[in-house]
Coordinates of C-alpha atoms in Angstrom, one line a residue:
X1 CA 0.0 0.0 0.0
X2 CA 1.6 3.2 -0.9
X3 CA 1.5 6.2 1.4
X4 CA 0.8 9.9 -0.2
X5 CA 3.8 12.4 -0.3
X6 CA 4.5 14.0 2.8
X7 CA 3.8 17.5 1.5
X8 CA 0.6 16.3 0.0
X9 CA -2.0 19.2 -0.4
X10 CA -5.0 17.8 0.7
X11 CA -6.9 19.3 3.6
X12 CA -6.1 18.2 7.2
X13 CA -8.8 16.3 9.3
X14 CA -9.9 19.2 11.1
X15 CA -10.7 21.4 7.8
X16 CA -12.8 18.1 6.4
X17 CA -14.8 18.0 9.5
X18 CA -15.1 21.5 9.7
X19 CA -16.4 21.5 5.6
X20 CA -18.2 18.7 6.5
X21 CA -20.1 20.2 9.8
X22 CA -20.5 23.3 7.6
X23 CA -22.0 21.7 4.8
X24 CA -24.8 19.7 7.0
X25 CA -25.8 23.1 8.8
X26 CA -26.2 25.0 5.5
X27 CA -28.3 22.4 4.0
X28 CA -30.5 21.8 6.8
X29 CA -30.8 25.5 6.5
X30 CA -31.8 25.4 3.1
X31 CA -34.2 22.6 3.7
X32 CA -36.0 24.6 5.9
X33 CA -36.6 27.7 3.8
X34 CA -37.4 25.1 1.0
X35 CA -39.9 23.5 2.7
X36 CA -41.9 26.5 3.4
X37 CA -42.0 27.2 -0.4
X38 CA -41.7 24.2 -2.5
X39 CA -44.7 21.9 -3.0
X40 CA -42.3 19.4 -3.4
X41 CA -40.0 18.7 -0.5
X42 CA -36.8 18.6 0.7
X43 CA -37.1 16.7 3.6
X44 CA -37.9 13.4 3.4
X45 CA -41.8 11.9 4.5
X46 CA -40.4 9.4 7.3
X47 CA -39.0 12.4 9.1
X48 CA -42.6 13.7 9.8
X49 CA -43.4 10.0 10.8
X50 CA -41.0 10.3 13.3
X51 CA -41.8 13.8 14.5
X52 CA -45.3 12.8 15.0
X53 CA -44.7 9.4 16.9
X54 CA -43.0 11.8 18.5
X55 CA -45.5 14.3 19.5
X56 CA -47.9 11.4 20.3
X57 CA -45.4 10.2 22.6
X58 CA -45.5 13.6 24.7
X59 CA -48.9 14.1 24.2
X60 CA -51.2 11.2 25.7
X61 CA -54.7 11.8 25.0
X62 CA -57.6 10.7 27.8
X63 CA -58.7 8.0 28.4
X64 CA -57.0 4.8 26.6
X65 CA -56.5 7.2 23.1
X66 CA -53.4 7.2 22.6
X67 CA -51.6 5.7 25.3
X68 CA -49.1 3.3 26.0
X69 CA -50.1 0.2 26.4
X70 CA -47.8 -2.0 27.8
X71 CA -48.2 -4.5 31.1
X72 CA -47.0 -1.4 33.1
X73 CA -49.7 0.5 32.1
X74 CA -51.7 -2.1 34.7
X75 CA -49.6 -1.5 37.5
X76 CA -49.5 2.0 37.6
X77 CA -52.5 2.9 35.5
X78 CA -53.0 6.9 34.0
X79 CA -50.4 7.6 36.1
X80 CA -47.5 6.6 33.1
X81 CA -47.6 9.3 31.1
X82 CA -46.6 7.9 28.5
X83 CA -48.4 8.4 24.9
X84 CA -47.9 5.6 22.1
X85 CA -45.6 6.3 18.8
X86 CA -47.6 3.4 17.4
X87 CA -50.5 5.6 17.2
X88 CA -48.7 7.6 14.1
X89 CA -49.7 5.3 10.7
X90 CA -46.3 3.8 9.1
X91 CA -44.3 4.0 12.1
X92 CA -42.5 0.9 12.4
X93 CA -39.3 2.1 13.9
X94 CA -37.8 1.6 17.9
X95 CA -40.2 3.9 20.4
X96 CA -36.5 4.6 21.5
X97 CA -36.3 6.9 18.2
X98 CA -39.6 8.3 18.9
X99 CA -38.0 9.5 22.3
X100 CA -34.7 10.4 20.7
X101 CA -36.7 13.1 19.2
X102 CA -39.0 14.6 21.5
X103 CA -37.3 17.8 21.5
X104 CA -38.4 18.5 17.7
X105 CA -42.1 19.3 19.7
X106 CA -40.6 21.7 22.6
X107 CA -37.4 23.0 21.0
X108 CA -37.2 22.9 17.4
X109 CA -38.5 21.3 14.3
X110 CA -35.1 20.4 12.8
X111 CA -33.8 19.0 15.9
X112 CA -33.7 15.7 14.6
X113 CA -31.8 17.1 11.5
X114 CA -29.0 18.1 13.7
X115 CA -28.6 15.2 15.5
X116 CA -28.9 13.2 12.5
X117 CA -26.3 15.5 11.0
X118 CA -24.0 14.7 14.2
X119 CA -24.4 11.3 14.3
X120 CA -22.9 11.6 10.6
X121 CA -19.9 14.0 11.6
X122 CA -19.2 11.0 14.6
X123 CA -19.7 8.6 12.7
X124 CA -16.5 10.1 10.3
X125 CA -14.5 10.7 13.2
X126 CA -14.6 6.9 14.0
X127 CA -13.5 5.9 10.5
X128 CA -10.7 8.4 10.8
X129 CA -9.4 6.6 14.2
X130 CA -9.9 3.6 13.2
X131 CA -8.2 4.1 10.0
X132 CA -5.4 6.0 12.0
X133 CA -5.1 3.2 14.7
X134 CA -6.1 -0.7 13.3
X135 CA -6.7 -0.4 9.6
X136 CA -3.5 1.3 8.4
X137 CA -1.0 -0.3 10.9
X138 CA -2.3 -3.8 9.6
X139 CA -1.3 -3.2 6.0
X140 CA 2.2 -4.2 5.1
X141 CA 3.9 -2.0 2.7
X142 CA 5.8 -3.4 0.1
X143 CA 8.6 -1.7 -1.8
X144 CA 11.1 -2.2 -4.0
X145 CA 14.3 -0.8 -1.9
X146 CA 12.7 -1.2 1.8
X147 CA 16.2 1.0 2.9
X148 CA 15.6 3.9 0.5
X149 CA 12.2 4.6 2.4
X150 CA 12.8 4.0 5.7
X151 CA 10.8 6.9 8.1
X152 CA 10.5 7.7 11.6
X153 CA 7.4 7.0 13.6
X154 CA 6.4 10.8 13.7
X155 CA 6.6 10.3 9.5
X156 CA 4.8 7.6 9.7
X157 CA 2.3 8.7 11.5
X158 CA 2.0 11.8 9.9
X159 CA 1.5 9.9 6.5
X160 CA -1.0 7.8 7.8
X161 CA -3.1 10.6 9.5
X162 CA -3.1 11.9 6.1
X163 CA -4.4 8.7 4.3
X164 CA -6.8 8.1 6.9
X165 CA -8.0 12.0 6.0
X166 CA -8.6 11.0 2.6
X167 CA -10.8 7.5 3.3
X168 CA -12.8 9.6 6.1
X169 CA -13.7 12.5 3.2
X170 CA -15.2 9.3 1.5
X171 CA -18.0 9.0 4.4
X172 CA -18.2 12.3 4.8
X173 CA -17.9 14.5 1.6
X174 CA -20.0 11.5 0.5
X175 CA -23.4 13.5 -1.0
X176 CA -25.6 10.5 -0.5
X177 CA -24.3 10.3 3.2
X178 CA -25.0 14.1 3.8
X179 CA -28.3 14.7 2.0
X180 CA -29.9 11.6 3.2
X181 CA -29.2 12.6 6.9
X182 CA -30.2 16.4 6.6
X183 CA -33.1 15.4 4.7
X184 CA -34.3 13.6 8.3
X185 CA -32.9 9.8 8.1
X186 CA -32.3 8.4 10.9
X187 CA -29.6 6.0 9.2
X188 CA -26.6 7.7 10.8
X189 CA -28.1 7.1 14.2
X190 CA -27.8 2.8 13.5
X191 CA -24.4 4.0 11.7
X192 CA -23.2 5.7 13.8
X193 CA -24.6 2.4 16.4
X194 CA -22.4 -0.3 14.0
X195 CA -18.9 1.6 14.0
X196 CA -18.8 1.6 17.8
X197 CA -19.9 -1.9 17.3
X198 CA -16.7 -2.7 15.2
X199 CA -14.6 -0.1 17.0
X200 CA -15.4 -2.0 20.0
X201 CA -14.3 -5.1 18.0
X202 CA -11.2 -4.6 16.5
X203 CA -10.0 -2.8 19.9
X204 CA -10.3 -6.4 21.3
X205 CA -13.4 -5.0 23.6
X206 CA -15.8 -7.8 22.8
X207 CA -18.1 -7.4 25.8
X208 CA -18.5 -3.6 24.9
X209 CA -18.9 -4.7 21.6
X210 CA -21.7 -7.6 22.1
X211 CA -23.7 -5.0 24.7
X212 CA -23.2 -2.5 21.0
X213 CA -24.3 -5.3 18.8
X214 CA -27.5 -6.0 21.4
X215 CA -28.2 -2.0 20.5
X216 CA -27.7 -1.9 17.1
X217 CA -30.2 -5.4 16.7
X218 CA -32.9 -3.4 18.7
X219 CA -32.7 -0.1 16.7
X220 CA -33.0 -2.1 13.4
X221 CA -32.5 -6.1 13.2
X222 CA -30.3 -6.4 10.3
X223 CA -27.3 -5.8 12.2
X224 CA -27.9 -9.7 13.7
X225 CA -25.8 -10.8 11.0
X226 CA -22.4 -9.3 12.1
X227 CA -22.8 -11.7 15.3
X228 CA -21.4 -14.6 12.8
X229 CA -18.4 -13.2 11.9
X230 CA -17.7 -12.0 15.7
X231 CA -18.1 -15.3 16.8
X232 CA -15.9 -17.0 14.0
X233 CA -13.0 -14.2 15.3
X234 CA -13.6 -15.0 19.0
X235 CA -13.5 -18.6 18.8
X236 CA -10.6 -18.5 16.2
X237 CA -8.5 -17.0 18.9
X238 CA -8.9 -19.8 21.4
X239 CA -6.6 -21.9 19.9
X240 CA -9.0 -25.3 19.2
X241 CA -7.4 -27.5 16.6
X242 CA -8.2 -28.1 13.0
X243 CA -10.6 -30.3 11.2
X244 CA -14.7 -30.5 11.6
X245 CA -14.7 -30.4 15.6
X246 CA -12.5 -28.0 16.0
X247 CA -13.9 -25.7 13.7
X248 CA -17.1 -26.6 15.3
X249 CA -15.3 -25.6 18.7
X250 CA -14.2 -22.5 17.5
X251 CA -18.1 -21.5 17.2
X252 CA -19.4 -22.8 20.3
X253 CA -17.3 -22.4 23.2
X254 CA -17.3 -20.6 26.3
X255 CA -16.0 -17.1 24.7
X256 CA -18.4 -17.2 22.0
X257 CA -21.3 -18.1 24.1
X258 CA -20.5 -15.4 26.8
X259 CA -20.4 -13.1 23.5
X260 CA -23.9 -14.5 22.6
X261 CA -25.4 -14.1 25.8
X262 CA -24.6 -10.9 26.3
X263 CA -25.5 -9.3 23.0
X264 CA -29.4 -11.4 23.1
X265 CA -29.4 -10.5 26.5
X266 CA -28.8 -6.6 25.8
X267 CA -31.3 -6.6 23.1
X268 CA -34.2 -8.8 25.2
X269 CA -33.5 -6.0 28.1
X270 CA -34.6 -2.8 25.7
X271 CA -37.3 -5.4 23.9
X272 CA -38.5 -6.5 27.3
X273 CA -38.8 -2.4 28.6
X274 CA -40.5 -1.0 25.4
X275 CA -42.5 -4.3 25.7
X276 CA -43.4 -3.5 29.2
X277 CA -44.5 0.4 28.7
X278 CA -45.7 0.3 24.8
X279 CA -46.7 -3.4 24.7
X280 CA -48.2 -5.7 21.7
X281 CA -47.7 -2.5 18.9
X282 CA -44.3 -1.9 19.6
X283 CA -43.4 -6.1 19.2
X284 CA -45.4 -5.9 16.0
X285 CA -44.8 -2.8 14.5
X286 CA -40.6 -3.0 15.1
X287 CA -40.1 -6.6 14.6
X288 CA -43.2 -9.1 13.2
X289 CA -44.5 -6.5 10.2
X290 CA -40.8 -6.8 8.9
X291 CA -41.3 -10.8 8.3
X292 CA -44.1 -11.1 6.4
X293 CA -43.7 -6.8 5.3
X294 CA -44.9 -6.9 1.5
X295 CA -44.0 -4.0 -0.8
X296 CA -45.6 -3.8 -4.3
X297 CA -44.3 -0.5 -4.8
X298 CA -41.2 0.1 -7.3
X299 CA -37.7 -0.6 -5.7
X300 CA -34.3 -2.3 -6.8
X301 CA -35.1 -5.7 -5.2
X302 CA -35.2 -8.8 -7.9
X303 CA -38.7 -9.6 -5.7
X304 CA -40.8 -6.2 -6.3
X305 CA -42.5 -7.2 -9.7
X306 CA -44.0 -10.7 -8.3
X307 CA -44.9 -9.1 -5.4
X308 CA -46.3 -6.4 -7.7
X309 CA -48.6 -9.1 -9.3
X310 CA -49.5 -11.1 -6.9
X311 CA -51.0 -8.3 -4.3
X312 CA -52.7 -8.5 -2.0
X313 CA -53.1 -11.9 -2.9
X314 CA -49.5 -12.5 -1.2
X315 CA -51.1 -11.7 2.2
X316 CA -51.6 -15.4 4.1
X317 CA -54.8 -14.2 4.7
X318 CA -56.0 -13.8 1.3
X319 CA -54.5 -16.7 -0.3
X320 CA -56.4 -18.2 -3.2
X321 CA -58.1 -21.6 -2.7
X322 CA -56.6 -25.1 -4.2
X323 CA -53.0 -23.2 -4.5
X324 CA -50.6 -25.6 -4.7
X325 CA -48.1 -25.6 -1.5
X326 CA -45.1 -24.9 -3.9
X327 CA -47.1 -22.0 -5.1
X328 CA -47.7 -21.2 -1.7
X329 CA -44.0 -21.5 -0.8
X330 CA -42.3 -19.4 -3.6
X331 CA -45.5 -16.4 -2.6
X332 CA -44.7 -16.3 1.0
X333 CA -42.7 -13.0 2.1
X334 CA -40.5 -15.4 4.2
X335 CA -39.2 -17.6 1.2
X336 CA -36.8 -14.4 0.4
X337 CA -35.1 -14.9 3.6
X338 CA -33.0 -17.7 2.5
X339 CA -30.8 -16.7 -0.4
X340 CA -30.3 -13.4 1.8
X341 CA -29.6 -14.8 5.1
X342 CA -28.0 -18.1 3.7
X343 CA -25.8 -15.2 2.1
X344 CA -25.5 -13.3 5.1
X345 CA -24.3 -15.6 7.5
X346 CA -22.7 -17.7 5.2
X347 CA -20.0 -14.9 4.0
X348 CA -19.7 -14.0 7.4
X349 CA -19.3 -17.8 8.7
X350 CA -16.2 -17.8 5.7
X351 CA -14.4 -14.6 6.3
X352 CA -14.6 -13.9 9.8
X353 CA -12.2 -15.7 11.3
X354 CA -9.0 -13.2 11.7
X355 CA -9.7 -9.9 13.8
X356 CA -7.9 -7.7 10.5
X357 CA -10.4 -9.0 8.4
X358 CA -13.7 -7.9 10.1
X359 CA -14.2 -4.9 8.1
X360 CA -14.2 -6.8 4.5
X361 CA -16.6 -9.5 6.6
X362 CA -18.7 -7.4 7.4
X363 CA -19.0 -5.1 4.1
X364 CA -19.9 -8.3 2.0
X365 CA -22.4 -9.8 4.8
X366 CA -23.8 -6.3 4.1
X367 CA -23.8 -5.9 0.4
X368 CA -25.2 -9.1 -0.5
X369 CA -27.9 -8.5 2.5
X370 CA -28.6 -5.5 0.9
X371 CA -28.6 -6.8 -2.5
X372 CA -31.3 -9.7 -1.8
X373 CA -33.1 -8.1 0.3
X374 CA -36.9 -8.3 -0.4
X375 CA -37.3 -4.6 -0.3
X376 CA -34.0 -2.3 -1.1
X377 CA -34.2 1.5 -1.6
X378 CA -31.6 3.7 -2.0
X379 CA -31.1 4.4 1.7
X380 CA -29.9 0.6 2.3
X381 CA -26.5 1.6 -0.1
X382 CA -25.5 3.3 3.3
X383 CA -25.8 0.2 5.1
X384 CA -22.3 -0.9 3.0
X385 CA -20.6 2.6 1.8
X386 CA -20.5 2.9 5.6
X387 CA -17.8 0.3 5.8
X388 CA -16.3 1.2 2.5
X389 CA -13.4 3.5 3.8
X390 CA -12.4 1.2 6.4
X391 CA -11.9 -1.7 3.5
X392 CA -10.4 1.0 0.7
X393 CA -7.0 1.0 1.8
X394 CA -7.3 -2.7 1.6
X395 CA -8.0 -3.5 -1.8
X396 CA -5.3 -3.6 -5.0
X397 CA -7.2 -2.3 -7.5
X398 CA -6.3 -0.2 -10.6
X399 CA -7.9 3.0 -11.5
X400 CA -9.0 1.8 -14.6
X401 CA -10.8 -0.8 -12.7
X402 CA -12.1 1.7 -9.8
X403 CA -13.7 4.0 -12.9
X404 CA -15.7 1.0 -13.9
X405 CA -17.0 -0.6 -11.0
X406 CA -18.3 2.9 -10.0
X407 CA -19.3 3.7 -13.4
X408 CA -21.2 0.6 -12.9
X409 CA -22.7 1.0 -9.8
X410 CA -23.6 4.8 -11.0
X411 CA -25.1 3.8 -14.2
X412 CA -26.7 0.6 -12.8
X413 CA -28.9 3.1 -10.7
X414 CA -29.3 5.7 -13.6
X415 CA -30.8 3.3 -15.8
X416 CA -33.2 1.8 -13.3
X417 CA -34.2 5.4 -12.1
X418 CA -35.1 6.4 -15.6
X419 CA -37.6 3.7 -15.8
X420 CA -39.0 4.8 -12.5
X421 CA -39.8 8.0 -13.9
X422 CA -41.6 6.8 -16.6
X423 CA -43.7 5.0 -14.0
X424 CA -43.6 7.6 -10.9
X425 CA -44.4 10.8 -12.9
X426 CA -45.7 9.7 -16.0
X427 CA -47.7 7.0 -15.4
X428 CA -46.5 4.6 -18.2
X429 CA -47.0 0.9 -17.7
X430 CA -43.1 -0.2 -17.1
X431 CA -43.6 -2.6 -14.4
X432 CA -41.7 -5.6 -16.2
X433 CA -38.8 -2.9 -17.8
X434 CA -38.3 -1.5 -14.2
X435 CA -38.0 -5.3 -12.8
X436 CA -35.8 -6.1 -15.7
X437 CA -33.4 -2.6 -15.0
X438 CA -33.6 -4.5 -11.2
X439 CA -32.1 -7.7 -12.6
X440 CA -29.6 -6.0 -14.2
X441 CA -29.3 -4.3 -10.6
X442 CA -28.4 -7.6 -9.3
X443 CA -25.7 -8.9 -11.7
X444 CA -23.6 -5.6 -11.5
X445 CA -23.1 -5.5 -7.8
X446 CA -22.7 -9.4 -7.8
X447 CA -19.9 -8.5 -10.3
X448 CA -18.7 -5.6 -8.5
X449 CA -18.7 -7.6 -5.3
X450 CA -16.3 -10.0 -6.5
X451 CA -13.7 -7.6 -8.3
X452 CA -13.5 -5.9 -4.4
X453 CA -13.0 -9.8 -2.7
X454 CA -10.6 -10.5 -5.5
X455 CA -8.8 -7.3 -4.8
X456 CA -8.7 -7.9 -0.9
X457 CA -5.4 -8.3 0.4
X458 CA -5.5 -9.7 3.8

C-alpha cells in the first residue's frame, strides 16, 4: 500500500470535518426555507413520521386514546404518562427513536436534523481513528528498496493521518451520506450504532462490543448478522485444533457463548422495557410487520414485480383456494429470507475468522444482505458505503478498474431510475422494464462484489 507524499496538499482532518459540519448546517438551513416554499419537499416523509410518533409520545390523549399500552400500564394505571408512537400510521421504527426526538415538539422542528447531522460527523470521526489506529498499521507495505524509504514514527504517522483523512472525506464528503441525513434519516443514528460496534471489536473489547451489537439489533434487526463473523474471530482465537470439531469448537465455546449471551441478553432488556411500557404494537410494529412486510411499490429488489402481481393476494390471509403448497411456498414474504440470510451468514461464517479482516466481513455480509433483500431503496446503499473507507486501503485495485465498478454502480442506478420515472411521474406501464433494470441491478453489484474480494489483500 503506498503512502501519499509527505507535502501532500489535501486538507487536514480538522478542515474536512469543519467542511463537513459546515455543509450539514447550511443544507438543513436550506431545507427549511425550502420547505416553506416548495410543493415538493426537501425533507424526506419518514422524518414527519418520526416527529409525529414523536408528539404522540408527549402528548397522551384521555382516556385509553393514545396511550401506552404496555403490562405497566396495569400497575401503575394513567399515572404513566406515556403516549404511544404506534398511534402515528407507518411508524415501524424503535419507540427509542420516537423518544430520541421529543425535543423537535418543545425546541425545534429540525432538531432531529442536527442530531442526524451529528451522528454523521461522529460517525466520520470513528472511520478516521480507526483508519489511523487498526486499519492502516495492519497493511504491510511493500517496496522495492525497503532502505531507501525507511521513516521515523512521527513520519509515519503523519503519512498515515493523512491517508486516513482522505478514506474519512469518503463518508463524509460523501453527497448520498449528507443529504440523506439532513433530509431527516435516521440512518446515521444505527451507523453511527455499527462503527462503535466494530470499533469496540477490532479494539479487542468484545463485551463492549456484544452489549453494542444488542443495540444496534434493537434499533433495526439487520445488524444480527455481524454476530457470525464475531463469533468465527472469537473462537478462532482460542486456539481449538483443525478439522470438523475443532472448527465446530471455534463456534461454540465458552468465549463465544459469553459473546452471545450478552449481545441477546442486551437486546431482550430494551425489547423487554419497550415491551413493558408500549406493549403488543411496539413487538409488532418494530419486529413481526418486517417478516411477512410486502412492498408492491417500485424498488431495486429482484422480488418487487412478483410481489407487484401477486397483491394482496401475497397476504396469508387472502391466499387463493386449491393453491398448490409450492405455489404457496415461492409467494410467501419469508421464502426471500433464505438466499439473503443463507448469504449473510454464510459470507460472514467464511471470512470472519481473523480480527484484520472484520471490516471486509462485514462489508460483503452487508452488500449481498442488501442486494437480496426483499425490499431495497436507496437508503440501504448506506448500510455498506459505511464500511467502504475502512476496507479502501485494503483493496489492489487499478484506477482503470475503480472508474468501472463505479461507473457501474452509477449507471446501474441511472438506468433503473429512468424507468422509474416513466412509472412515478408519468404513469407509463413499465412494471416488467423496471423489474428487468432491477435484474440488471443484481448482476452488477454481484460482479462488483467479486472484483472488491478478489482485490482484498488480507
Amino acid at each position: 500500500m503506498s503512502f501519499p507524499p509527505a507535502q501532500s496538499p489535501f486538507p487536514s482532518f480538522r478542515i474536512i470535518l469543519l467542511i463537513s459540519i459546515l455543509l450539514r448546517v447550511l443544507l438543513i438551513l436550506y431545507s427549511e426555507w425550502h420547505d416553506a416554499r416548495s410543493l415538493v419537499k426537501y425533507t424526506d416523509v419518514d422524518y414527519r413520521v418520526f416527529s409525529d410518533a414523536a408528539q404522540f409520545i408527549l402528548h397522551p390523549g384521555p382516556g385509553d386514546a393514545n396511550r401506552a399500552q404496555g403490562p405497566l400500564k396495569d400497575i401503575f394505571g394513567y399515572s404513566l404518562e406515556f403516549g404511544n408512537p404506534y398511534t402515528r400510521e407507518t411508524y415501524r421504527y424503535t419507540p427509542l427513536l420516537a423518544l430520541l426526538l421529543t425535543p423537535n415538539d418543545w425546541l425545534h422542528p429540525s432538531f432531529g436534523k442536527y442530531l442526524f447531522a451529528l451522528c454523521d460527523i461522529i460517525n466520520g470521526v470513528l472511520i478516521y481513528k480507526l483508519l489511523v489506529s487498526e486499519i492502516l498499521p495492519s497493511i504491510r507495505r511493500k517496496e522495492p528498496n525497503p532502505q531507501k524509504f525507511i521513516l521515523s514514527p512521527r513520519n509515519i504517522l503523519k503519512r498515515r493521518q493523512k491517508l486516513a483523512t482522505i478514506y474519512a472525506a469518503v463518508h463524509l464528503l460523501n453527497p448520498l451520506v449528507f443529504s440523506i441525513s439532513t433530509r431527516g434519516s435516521s440512518e446515521s443514528v444505527l451507523s453511527l450504532f455499527v462503527l462503535a460496534t466494530l470499533y469496540a471489536a477490532l479494539k479487542g473489547r468484545w463485551n463492549a462490543a456484544a452489549v453494542l451489537l444488542g443495540l444496534s439489533t434493537h434499533w433495526k434487526i439487520y445488524p444480527v448478522i455481524y454476530g457470525v463473523s464475531c463469533l468465527g474471530i472469537i473462537g478462532a482465537s482460542s486456539g481449538y485444533g483443525g478439522g470438523l470439531k475443532g472448527y465446530l469448537r471455534t463456534l461454540v465455546n465458552a468465549r463465544t457463548v459469553g459473546f452471545g449471551v450478552i449481545s441477546a441478553g442486551t437486546f431482550m432488556l430494551l425489547g423487554v422495557g419497550c415491551y413493558a411500557i408500549w406493549g403488543y404494537p411496539f413487538l409488532y410494529e418494530s419486529y413481526l410487520y418486517h417478516l411477512h412486510r410486502l412492498d408492491h411499490r417500485h424498488n431495486f429488489s429482484p422480488y418487487f414485480y412478483l410481489t407487484y402481481l401477486t397483491y394482496p393476494s401475497f397476504s396469508e390471509l387472502a391466499v387463493p383456494e386449491g393453491i398448490t403448497l409450492w405455489s404457496r411456498i415461492l409467494r410467501s414474504p419469508l421464502t426471500s429470507f433464505v438466499p439473503q440470510m443463507s448469504l449473510a451468514l454464510g459470507t460472514g461464517l467464511l471470512f470472519g475468522r481473523k480480527k484484520e479482516d472484520l471490516v471486509f466481513a462485514w462489508f460483503i455480509q452487508t452488500v449481498v444482505f442488501v442486494v437480496f433483500n426483499k425490499v431495497c431503496t436507496s437508503q440501504y446503499f448506506l448500510w455498506y458505503l459505511l464500511l467502504l473507507p475502512l476496507l479502501l486501503p485494503k483493496l489492489s485495485v487499478s484506477w482503470t478498474r475503480t472508474i468501472a465498478y463505479l461507473g457501474v454502480w452509477l449507471g446501474m442506478q441511472a438506468l433503473w431510475l429512468s424507468e422509474a420515472y416513466k412509472l412515478e411521474f408519468l404513469g407509463q406501464n413499465v412494471f416488467f422494464g423496471l423489474w428487468i433494470r432491477g435484474l440488471v441491478y443484481v448482476v452488477g453489484n454481484c460482479w462488483i462484489l467479486a472484483g472488491i474480494m478478489d482485490a482484498y489483500q488480507n
